[in-house]
Coordinates of C-alpha atoms in Angstrom, one line a residue:
X1 CA -6.3 -52.9 -37.6
X2 CA -4.2 -49.6 -39.4
X3 CA -5.2 -49.9 -42.9
X4 CA -2.9 -48.3 -46.1
X5 CA -4.5 -44.9 -47.6
X6 CA -5.5 -45.6 -51.2
X7 CA -5.8 -43.1 -53.7
X8 CA -5.2 -42.2 -57.2
X9 CA -2.7 -40.4 -58.8
X10 CA -1.1 -39.9 -62.1
X11 CA -3.3 -43.2 -63.4
X12 CA -2.0 -45.3 -60.5
X13 CA -3.3 -46.2 -57.2
X14 CA -0.9 -45.3 -54.5
X15 CA -1.0 -46.9 -51.3
X16 CA 0.7 -45.0 -47.8
X17 CA 1.5 -46.6 -45.0
X18 CA 3.6 -45.8 -41.6
X19 CA 2.7 -42.1 -41.9
X20 CA 1.1 -39.5 -39.6
X21 CA -3.0 -39.1 -40.0
X22 CA -2.2 -35.3 -39.7
X23 CA 0.3 -35.3 -42.6
X24 CA -1.1 -32.6 -45.2
X25 CA -1.5 -33.7 -48.9
X26 CA 0.8 -30.8 -49.7
X27 CA 3.2 -32.1 -47.6
X28 CA 2.8 -35.7 -49.1
X29 CA 3.1 -34.4 -52.6
X30 CA 5.9 -32.4 -52.1
X31 CA 8.3 -34.3 -49.8
X32 CA 7.4 -37.8 -50.8
X33 CA 6.4 -37.6 -54.2
X34 CA 8.5 -34.8 -55.1
X35 CA 5.7 -33.3 -57.1
X36 CA 7.1 -30.1 -56.5
X37 CA 4.9 -28.2 -58.9
X38 CA 2.4 -28.1 -56.3
X39 CA 3.8 -24.6 -54.1
X40 CA 3.8 -24.0 -50.5
X41 CA 3.0 -20.1 -49.7
X42 CA 0.8 -19.7 -46.5
X43 CA -0.4 -22.7 -45.4
X44 CA -3.4 -22.0 -44.0
X45 CA -5.8 -22.1 -47.3
X46 CA -5.0 -18.4 -48.3
X47 CA -3.0 -18.1 -50.9
X48 CA -4.2 -20.7 -53.2
X49 CA -0.4 -21.7 -54.3
X50 CA -0.9 -25.3 -53.1
X51 CA -4.3 -25.5 -55.1
X52 CA -5.2 -29.3 -56.5
X53 CA -8.2 -30.7 -57.6
X54 CA -9.7 -33.6 -55.9
X55 CA -12.0 -36.3 -57.6
X56 CA -14.3 -38.2 -55.9
X57 CA -17.1 -40.5 -56.8
X58 CA -20.8 -40.0 -55.5
X59 CA -23.8 -41.4 -56.4
X60 CA -22.1 -42.9 -59.5
X61 CA -20.3 -39.8 -61.1
X62 CA -17.6 -38.0 -60.5
X63 CA -17.3 -34.7 -58.7
X64 CA -14.0 -32.5 -59.2
X65 CA -13.4 -29.4 -57.2
X66 CA -10.4 -27.4 -56.4
X67 CA -9.2 -27.7 -53.0
X68 CA -6.2 -26.4 -50.7
X69 CA -3.7 -29.3 -50.0
X70 CA -1.9 -27.4 -47.6
X71 CA -5.2 -28.2 -45.2
X72 CA -6.4 -31.9 -46.4
X73 CA -4.7 -34.4 -44.3
X74 CA -3.7 -37.6 -46.3
X75 CA -6.2 -40.1 -44.8
X76 CA -9.0 -37.7 -46.1
X77 CA -8.1 -38.2 -50.0
X78 CA -8.6 -42.1 -49.1
X79 CA -10.8 -43.4 -52.5
X80 CA -10.2 -40.2 -54.3
X81 CA -8.2 -39.3 -57.0
X82 CA -5.7 -36.7 -57.0
X83 CA -4.4 -34.2 -59.6
X84 CA -1.8 -31.8 -59.5
X85 CA -0.4 -28.9 -62.2
X86 CA 2.1 -32.1 -63.4
X87 CA -1.4 -33.9 -64.5
X88 CA -2.9 -30.7 -66.7
X89 CA -0.8 -31.0 -69.7
X90 CA -1.6 -33.6 -72.8
X91 CA 1.0 -35.6 -74.0
X92 CA 3.4 -33.2 -75.3
X93 CA 0.9 -30.1 -75.6
X94 CA -0.3 -27.6 -73.5
X95 CA -3.6 -28.0 -72.0
X96 CA -6.0 -25.2 -73.3
X97 CA -5.5 -23.6 -69.4
X98 CA -1.8 -23.3 -70.1
X99 CA -1.6 -22.3 -73.3
X100 CA -3.9 -19.6 -72.7
X101 CA -1.8 -18.1 -69.6
X102 CA 1.3 -18.0 -71.7
X103 CA -0.4 -16.5 -74.6
X104 CA -1.9 -13.8 -71.9
X105 CA 1.8 -13.4 -70.7
X106 CA -0.2 -14.0 -67.2
X107 CA 2.7 -15.5 -65.4
X108 CA 5.5 -13.2 -64.1
X109 CA 7.5 -15.0 -61.1
X110 CA 5.6 -18.0 -61.6
X111 CA 5.2 -18.9 -57.8
X112 CA 1.4 -18.6 -57.7
X113 CA 1.0 -19.9 -61.5
X114 CA 0.2 -23.8 -60.6
X115 CA -2.6 -22.7 -58.3
X116 CA -4.0 -20.3 -61.1
X117 CA -3.7 -23.4 -63.5
X118 CA -5.9 -25.7 -61.3
X119 CA -8.5 -23.5 -60.4
X120 CA -8.8 -22.7 -63.9
X121 CA -8.9 -26.4 -64.7
X122 CA -11.7 -26.8 -62.4
X123 CA -13.6 -24.3 -63.8
X124 CA -12.7 -25.7 -67.5
X125 CA -13.9 -28.6 -66.5
X126 CA -17.4 -27.5 -64.8
X127 CA -18.1 -25.8 -68.4
X128 CA -17.5 -29.0 -70.0
X129 CA -21.3 -29.4 -71.2
X130 CA -21.9 -25.1 -70.8
X131 CA -23.0 -23.4 -73.9
X132 CA -23.4 -19.8 -72.4
X133 CA -20.3 -17.6 -72.4
X134 CA -18.0 -17.1 -69.9
X135 CA -18.5 -13.8 -67.6
X136 CA -16.3 -12.2 -65.2
X137 CA -18.2 -13.2 -62.0
X138 CA -17.8 -16.5 -62.8
X139 CA -14.0 -16.2 -63.1
X140 CA -13.7 -14.1 -60.1
X141 CA -15.5 -16.9 -58.0
X142 CA -13.5 -19.8 -59.5
X143 CA -10.1 -17.5 -58.7
X144 CA -11.2 -16.3 -55.5
X145 CA -8.9 -18.2 -53.3
X146 CA -5.8 -17.7 -55.4
X147 CA -3.2 -14.6 -54.9
X148 CA -0.9 -12.7 -57.3
X149 CA 1.5 -10.3 -56.0
X150 CA 3.4 -9.5 -59.0
X151 CA 1.6 -10.2 -62.8
X152 CA -1.5 -8.5 -61.1
X153 CA -4.8 -10.1 -62.5
X154 CA -5.7 -8.7 -66.3
X155 CA -4.0 -11.1 -68.1
X156 CA -4.9 -14.1 -65.9
X157 CA -8.7 -13.0 -66.2
X158 CA -8.0 -12.3 -69.9
X159 CA -6.2 -16.2 -70.1
X160 CA -9.5 -17.4 -68.5
X161 CA -11.6 -15.9 -71.6
X162 CA -8.7 -17.3 -73.8
X163 CA -8.8 -20.7 -73.0
X164 CA -12.1 -21.2 -74.0
X165 CA -11.5 -19.9 -77.0
X166 CA -8.9 -22.5 -77.9
X167 CA -9.8 -26.3 -79.5
X168 CA -11.6 -27.8 -76.4
X169 CA -9.7 -31.0 -74.5
X170 CA -12.2 -33.6 -72.9
X171 CA -11.9 -34.9 -69.8
X172 CA -12.7 -39.0 -69.5
X173 CA -14.5 -38.7 -66.3
X174 CA -15.9 -42.0 -67.5
X175 CA -13.1 -43.9 -66.7
X176 CA -12.2 -42.3 -63.9
X177 CA -15.2 -42.9 -62.3
X178 CA -14.2 -46.8 -63.0
X179 CA -11.0 -46.4 -61.5
X180 CA -12.2 -44.7 -58.5
X181 CA -14.9 -47.6 -58.1
X182 CA -12.1 -50.1 -57.7
X183 CA -10.9 -47.9 -54.3
X184 CA -14.2 -47.9 -52.8
X185 CA -14.0 -49.8 -49.1
X186 CA -15.9 -52.2 -47.9
X187 CA -15.0 -51.6 -44.3
X188 CA -14.2 -48.2 -42.6
X189 CA -10.4 -46.8 -42.9
X190 CA -8.5 -46.8 -39.7
X191 CA -4.9 -45.4 -39.9
X192 CA -2.8 -45.8 -36.6
X193 CA 0.7 -44.9 -36.6
X194 CA 2.8 -44.1 -33.3
X195 CA 0.8 -42.5 -30.9
X196 CA -2.0 -41.0 -33.6
X197 CA -5.2 -42.7 -35.2
X198 CA -7.6 -41.7 -37.7
X199 CA -11.1 -42.8 -37.8
X200 CA -13.5 -42.3 -41.2
X201 CA -16.5 -44.3 -40.2
X202 CA -19.2 -44.9 -42.8
X203 CA -22.8 -45.1 -41.0
X204 CA -23.8 -42.7 -38.8
X205 CA -24.6 -45.7 -36.1
X206 CA -20.4 -46.4 -36.0
X207 CA -19.8 -42.8 -36.1
X208 CA -21.6 -42.5 -33.1
X209 CA -20.3 -45.3 -31.0
X210 CA -16.8 -44.0 -32.0
X211 CA -17.7 -41.1 -30.5
X212 CA -19.6 -42.3 -26.9
X213 CA -16.1 -44.5 -27.0
X214 CA -13.8 -42.0 -27.5
X215 CA -15.0 -38.6 -26.5
X216 CA -12.1 -36.7 -26.2
X217 CA -11.3 -37.6 -30.0
X218 CA -11.5 -34.5 -32.2
X219 CA -14.0 -34.3 -35.0
X220 CA -13.1 -33.6 -38.7
X221 CA -15.2 -32.3 -41.1
X222 CA -13.5 -30.4 -44.2
X223 CA -10.3 -29.4 -42.1
X224 CA -10.5 -26.1 -43.2
X225 CA -10.1 -24.9 -39.4
X226 CA -8.3 -28.3 -37.9
X227 CA -5.7 -28.1 -40.4
X228 CA -4.5 -25.0 -39.0
X229 CA -4.4 -26.5 -35.8
X230 CA -1.6 -28.6 -36.9
X231 CA 0.3 -26.0 -39.9
X232 CA 0.0 -22.9 -37.6
X233 CA -0.1 -23.8 -33.9
X234 CA 1.6 -27.5 -34.5
X235 CA -0.8 -29.0 -32.2
X236 CA -0.4 -32.9 -31.8
X237 CA -4.1 -34.4 -32.5
X238 CA -4.0 -37.9 -30.8
X239 CA -7.5 -39.1 -32.4
X240 CA -9.5 -37.9 -35.0
X241 CA -12.5 -38.6 -36.1
X242 CA -13.3 -38.3 -39.6
X243 CA -17.3 -37.5 -40.6
X244 CA -16.0 -37.1 -44.6
X245 CA -17.9 -40.8 -45.3
X246 CA -20.9 -40.9 -43.4
X247 CA -23.3 -41.4 -45.8
X248 CA -26.2 -40.0 -43.3
X249 CA -24.3 -37.3 -43.1
X250 CA -24.0 -36.1 -46.5
X251 CA -27.6 -35.7 -47.6
X252 CA -30.4 -32.9 -48.0
X253 CA -33.8 -33.3 -47.9
X254 CA -37.0 -31.0 -47.7
X255 CA -39.7 -31.7 -45.5
X256 CA -42.6 -29.4 -44.7
X257 CA -41.1 -26.1 -45.2
X258 CA -37.8 -27.0 -43.6
X259 CA -35.0 -28.0 -45.4
X260 CA -32.7 -30.1 -43.5
X261 CA -28.9 -30.2 -44.3
X262 CA -26.6 -32.9 -43.2
X263 CA -23.7 -32.1 -41.0
X264 CA -20.8 -33.3 -43.5
X265 CA -22.5 -31.3 -46.9
X266 CA -19.9 -28.9 -48.1
X267 CA -20.0 -25.2 -47.7
X268 CA -20.3 -24.9 -51.6
X269 CA -23.0 -27.6 -52.1
X270 CA -25.3 -26.2 -49.4
X271 CA -25.3 -22.7 -50.3
X272 CA -26.3 -23.8 -53.7
X273 CA -29.2 -25.6 -52.3
X274 CA -30.0 -22.5 -50.2
X275 CA -29.8 -19.8 -52.7
X276 CA -32.5 -21.6 -54.9
X277 CA -34.8 -20.6 -51.9
X278 CA -33.2 -17.2 -50.9
X279 CA -31.1 -16.3 -54.1
X280 CA -31.2 -12.5 -53.5
X281 CA -30.8 -12.6 -49.8
X282 CA -28.3 -15.4 -49.8
X283 CA -26.3 -14.8 -52.9
X284 CA -23.8 -12.1 -51.9
X285 CA -22.8 -14.0 -48.6
X286 CA -22.8 -17.3 -50.4
X287 CA -20.3 -15.6 -52.8
X288 CA -17.9 -14.0 -50.0
X289 CA -18.1 -16.9 -47.8
X290 CA -14.7 -17.9 -48.3
X291 CA -12.8 -18.9 -51.6
X292 CA -14.2 -21.3 -53.7
X293 CA -11.5 -24.1 -52.4
X294 CA -12.4 -23.5 -48.9
X295 CA -15.9 -24.2 -49.5
X296 CA -15.4 -27.1 -51.7
X297 CA -14.2 -28.3 -48.6
X298 CA -15.4 -26.9 -45.6
X299 CA -18.9 -28.0 -44.0
X300 CA -21.9 -25.5 -43.1
X301 CA -22.1 -28.2 -40.0
X302 CA -18.3 -27.7 -39.3
X303 CA -18.8 -23.8 -39.4
X304 CA -22.0 -24.2 -36.8
X305 CA -20.5 -26.6 -34.3
X306 CA -16.8 -24.7 -34.3
X307 CA -19.4 -21.6 -33.1
X308 CA -16.8 -18.9 -34.0
X309 CA -17.8 -15.6 -32.9
X310 CA -17.1 -14.0 -36.2
X311 CA -18.2 -17.4 -38.3
X312 CA -20.8 -15.9 -41.6
X313 CA -23.2 -18.8 -41.1
X314 CA -24.9 -18.4 -37.5
X315 CA -26.2 -14.9 -37.8
X316 CA -28.7 -15.5 -40.9
X317 CA -29.6 -19.0 -39.8
X318 CA -30.3 -17.7 -36.1
X319 CA -32.3 -15.0 -37.9
X320 CA -34.5 -17.3 -39.8
X321 CA -35.0 -19.6 -36.4
X322 CA -32.5 -22.4 -37.5
X323 CA -32.5 -25.4 -35.4
X324 CA -29.6 -28.1 -34.9
X325 CA -29.9 -31.8 -34.8
X326 CA -27.5 -33.4 -31.8
X327 CA -27.4 -37.1 -32.0
X328 CA -26.0 -39.2 -30.0
X329 CA -26.5 -43.4 -29.1
X330 CA -29.2 -42.1 -26.6
X331 CA -31.1 -40.3 -29.3
X332 CA -31.9 -37.1 -31.3
X333 CA -32.6 -33.4 -29.8
X334 CA -33.4 -30.4 -31.3
X335 CA -32.1 -27.1 -30.2
X336 CA -32.7 -23.6 -31.5
X337 CA -28.9 -22.2 -32.9
X338 CA -29.0 -19.3 -30.8
X339 CA -29.6 -21.7 -27.7
X340 CA -26.4 -24.0 -28.5
X341 CA -23.8 -21.3 -27.7
X342 CA -23.4 -20.6 -24.3
X343 CA -20.5 -18.7 -24.2
X344 CA -16.8 -18.4 -25.8
X345 CA -16.3 -21.7 -27.8
X346 CA -18.3 -23.1 -24.9
X347 CA -21.6 -25.3 -26.1
X348 CA -24.7 -27.1 -25.5
X349 CA -23.4 -30.3 -26.7
X350 CA -22.7 -33.5 -24.5
X351 CA -19.5 -35.0 -24.5
X352 CA -20.7 -37.8 -26.6
X353 CA -23.1 -35.8 -29.0
X354 CA -22.1 -34.8 -32.5
X355 CA -24.3 -32.1 -34.6
X356 CA -25.6 -34.1 -37.2
X357 CA -27.5 -31.9 -39.1
X358 CA -29.5 -28.2 -39.4
X359 CA -32.9 -27.8 -40.3
X360 CA -33.6 -24.3 -41.8
X361 CA -36.9 -22.8 -42.5
X362 CA -38.1 -22.2 -46.3
X363 CA -39.8 -19.1 -47.5
X364 CA -43.7 -20.0 -46.6
X365 CA -46.4 -20.0 -49.7
X366 CA -49.2 -17.8 -49.7
X367 CA -51.7 -16.3 -47.8
X368 CA -48.9 -16.0 -45.2
X369 CA -47.3 -12.5 -45.3
X370 CA -43.9 -12.6 -47.2
X371 CA -40.4 -12.5 -44.6
X372 CA -38.4 -9.5 -45.1
X373 CA -35.3 -11.5 -44.7
X374 CA -31.6 -9.7 -45.5
X375 CA -27.9 -10.9 -44.6
X376 CA -24.9 -8.6 -44.5
X377 CA -21.2 -8.9 -44.1
X378 CA -18.5 -6.7 -43.6
X379 CA -14.9 -6.9 -44.1
X380 CA -12.1 -5.3 -45.8
X381 CA -12.1 -7.5 -48.9
X382 CA -14.6 -8.4 -50.8
X383 CA -13.3 -11.7 -51.5
X384 CA -12.0 -14.3 -48.8
X385 CA -11.7 -12.2 -45.7
X386 CA -13.1 -12.7 -42.1
X387 CA -16.4 -10.6 -40.9
X388 CA -15.7 -7.6 -38.9
X389 CA -19.3 -7.5 -38.6
X390 CA -22.0 -10.0 -40.1
X391 CA -25.6 -8.9 -39.6
X392 CA -28.8 -10.7 -40.5
X393 CA -32.3 -9.3 -40.0
X394 CA -35.7 -11.7 -40.6
X395 CA -39.2 -10.1 -39.7
X396 CA -42.7 -9.8 -41.1
X397 CA -44.7 -6.2 -42.4
X398 CA -48.5 -6.9 -41.7
X399 CA -50.5 -3.6 -42.2
X400 CA -47.0 -1.8 -42.0
X401 CA -46.5 -3.4 -38.7
X402 CA -43.5 -5.9 -37.6
X403 CA -43.8 -9.2 -36.2
X404 CA -41.8 -11.9 -35.5
X405 CA -38.7 -9.8 -35.5
X406 CA -35.5 -11.5 -35.4
X407 CA -31.9 -9.8 -35.4
X408 CA -28.5 -11.3 -35.3
X409 CA -24.8 -10.3 -35.4
X410 CA -21.6 -12.0 -35.4
X411 CA -18.3 -10.3 -34.4
X412 CA -20.6 -8.1 -31.9
X413 CA -20.1 -10.6 -28.7
X414 CA -18.0 -13.5 -27.9
X415 CA -20.9 -15.6 -29.4
X416 CA -23.5 -15.0 -32.4
X417 CA -25.8 -13.3 -30.8
X418 CA -29.8 -11.9 -31.0
X419 CA -30.0 -8.3 -30.3
X420 CA -33.1 -8.8 -28.3
X421 CA -33.2 -5.3 -27.3
X422 CA -33.7 -4.0 -30.6
X423 CA -36.2 -6.9 -31.6
X424 CA -38.3 -5.3 -28.7
X425 CA -38.0 -2.0 -30.1
X426 CA -39.4 -3.1 -33.5
X427 CA -42.2 -6.0 -32.6
X428 CA -45.3 -4.8 -33.1
X429 CA -44.4 -1.3 -34.2
X430 CA -44.8 0.6 -37.5
X431 CA -41.7 0.2 -39.8
X432 CA -41.1 3.6 -39.8
X433 CA -38.2 6.0 -39.2
X434 CA -39.0 6.7 -35.5
X435 CA -39.0 3.2 -34.5
X436 CA -35.8 2.4 -36.5
X437 CA -33.8 5.1 -34.6
X438 CA -35.3 3.5 -31.4
X439 CA -33.8 0.2 -32.3
X440 CA -30.7 1.5 -33.4
X441 CA -30.4 3.1 -30.0
X442 CA -31.1 -0.2 -28.3
X443 CA -28.5 -2.0 -30.1
X444 CA -25.9 -0.2 -27.9
X445 CA -27.4 -2.0 -25.0
X446 CA -27.1 -5.2 -26.9
X447 CA -23.5 -5.5 -27.5
X448 CA -20.6 -4.6 -26.1
X449 CA -18.2 -5.6 -28.7
X450 CA -14.6 -5.6 -28.7
X451 CA -11.5 -4.0 -30.7
X452 CA -9.2 -6.2 -32.3
X453 CA -6.9 -6.0 -35.6
X454 CA -10.3 -6.5 -37.7
X455 CA -11.7 -3.6 -36.3
X456 CA -12.4 -1.1 -33.1
X457 CA -15.4 -1.6 -30.8
X458 CA -16.6 1.7 -32.4
X459 CA -16.5 1.0 -35.9
X460 CA -18.4 -2.4 -35.2
X461 CA -21.4 -0.9 -33.0
X462 CA -21.8 2.1 -35.7
X463 CA -21.7 -0.5 -38.6
X464 CA -24.0 -3.0 -37.1
X465 CA -26.8 0.3 -36.6
X466 CA -26.0 1.5 -40.2
X467 CA -26.8 -2.1 -41.2
X468 CA -30.1 -2.0 -39.6
X469 CA -30.7 1.1 -41.5
X470 CA -29.4 -0.4 -44.5
X471 CA -32.4 -3.2 -44.1
X472 CA -35.1 -0.5 -43.1
X473 CA -34.2 1.5 -46.3
X474 CA -34.4 -1.7 -48.5
X475 CA -37.5 -3.0 -47.2
X476 CA -39.7 -0.1 -45.8
X477 CA -43.0 0.2 -47.1
X478 CA -43.9 2.7 -50.2
X479 CA -41.1 1.5 -52.3
X480 CA -41.8 2.0 -56.3
X481 CA -40.8 -1.3 -56.6
X482 CA -40.2 -5.0 -54.9
X483 CA -37.3 -4.4 -52.3
X484 CA -34.1 -6.7 -53.6
X485 CA -30.9 -6.5 -51.9
X486 CA -28.2 -4.2 -53.3
X487 CA -24.9 -5.8 -54.0
X488 CA -22.5 -2.6 -53.4
X489 CA -19.4 -5.0 -54.7
X490 CA -21.5 -6.5 -57.8
X491 CA -19.0 -6.5 -60.8
X492 CA -21.5 -6.5 -64.4
X493 CA -21.0 -9.5 -66.7
X494 CA -18.5 -8.9 -69.1
X495 CA -18.4 -11.6 -71.9
X496 CA -15.5 -9.9 -74.0
X497 CA -11.8 -10.5 -73.7
X498 CA -10.5 -8.0 -70.9

């Protein structure tokens, strides 16, 4: 039986019935509630004009995060709290975020300003207990999903510094936790309207039963890709099954040098855990993987299951030898990630199966020889851009000879794919320039990339070869100091007001 969607907004519990499951939160805010402070710019999660903050009760604590309202289907906010630019002001006084933007003249036409306010408010909340000065890189990350076309970013960045100098306004997360606790459902949500249906199971067993009964339904994780099917392609989606409430898919566990990440764990949370083990190797990619609001919503499992040839997670996962866990009512099976992708948008996934977890090898303890591991992303922009080429390399160097060489690229073929010919040219060989050159030559036999709007085939092949050379330059024997990846775009920490 269809149930009302319940969420908290402006201190009130809202109940929504008789609504399409693919109606977006942005449409609901602007057209149903007439809260027009939240803007529609691109309707694809790129511009940030629609940024809102969503609060969710997780393990008894409220987690606040910025998301794109244009990509969130309304049933996905059931049981959560929604905050828009209309909620930030305190009584008749501007919030420090708003006051700082005014003082720094950080708004011109004003269309993008509500989105900047919400991203900065999210940053302000995250730093409530922080005693360290706010640095430029943290601001860049927080604002990576917001575009401004007329004011320019200098005064906005200045406002981010200024907001911390103003008297602090406390957020009552305890009261919000109590309110959200009252919205917790005992039974799973089902929304039916016209010829559409939305299911949000709460257990893995329930999810697998739904999947077996409805193999044609679309599985929804963060909605950062499926949302575009609706807003850009105008596709009708008769049946959606959401993974967002399945408790088993939200877990992260470490077992025997393997990190297992549930398929519904957000990209932001997943990469935070991964960077504890691979801080240098994955730190830059974690920051450049889409914008922060997209990482707050999208999931690592969704990125893997989608299988885009230009997805940023798959090359390094393949290079590390990651496995995925496929679950159904018949049981589980583990599959090497490179074997999951059969052809463009074709996978080794049965109709009744789901991707339930990703298993990632962790760095081994001595006396194992250390793994040399790097991943690099090439795109036209540093932040929030789709890769032209994404490369990952993993090997061991024993007595200056390469062992267990694994090389994988995205953007070079119809699927994320290993460079088997280049691997053969290096396996068991000295890590020197001659064998590097042999591997570079072999890459031309591994890939025949296509030309598209992001890059030409010639550019892709050349840069793929150059990235292999960069890996050699960073990891070759005889370096004066331990090799660490070089972030050529890194912005030095700046604690002073810009």
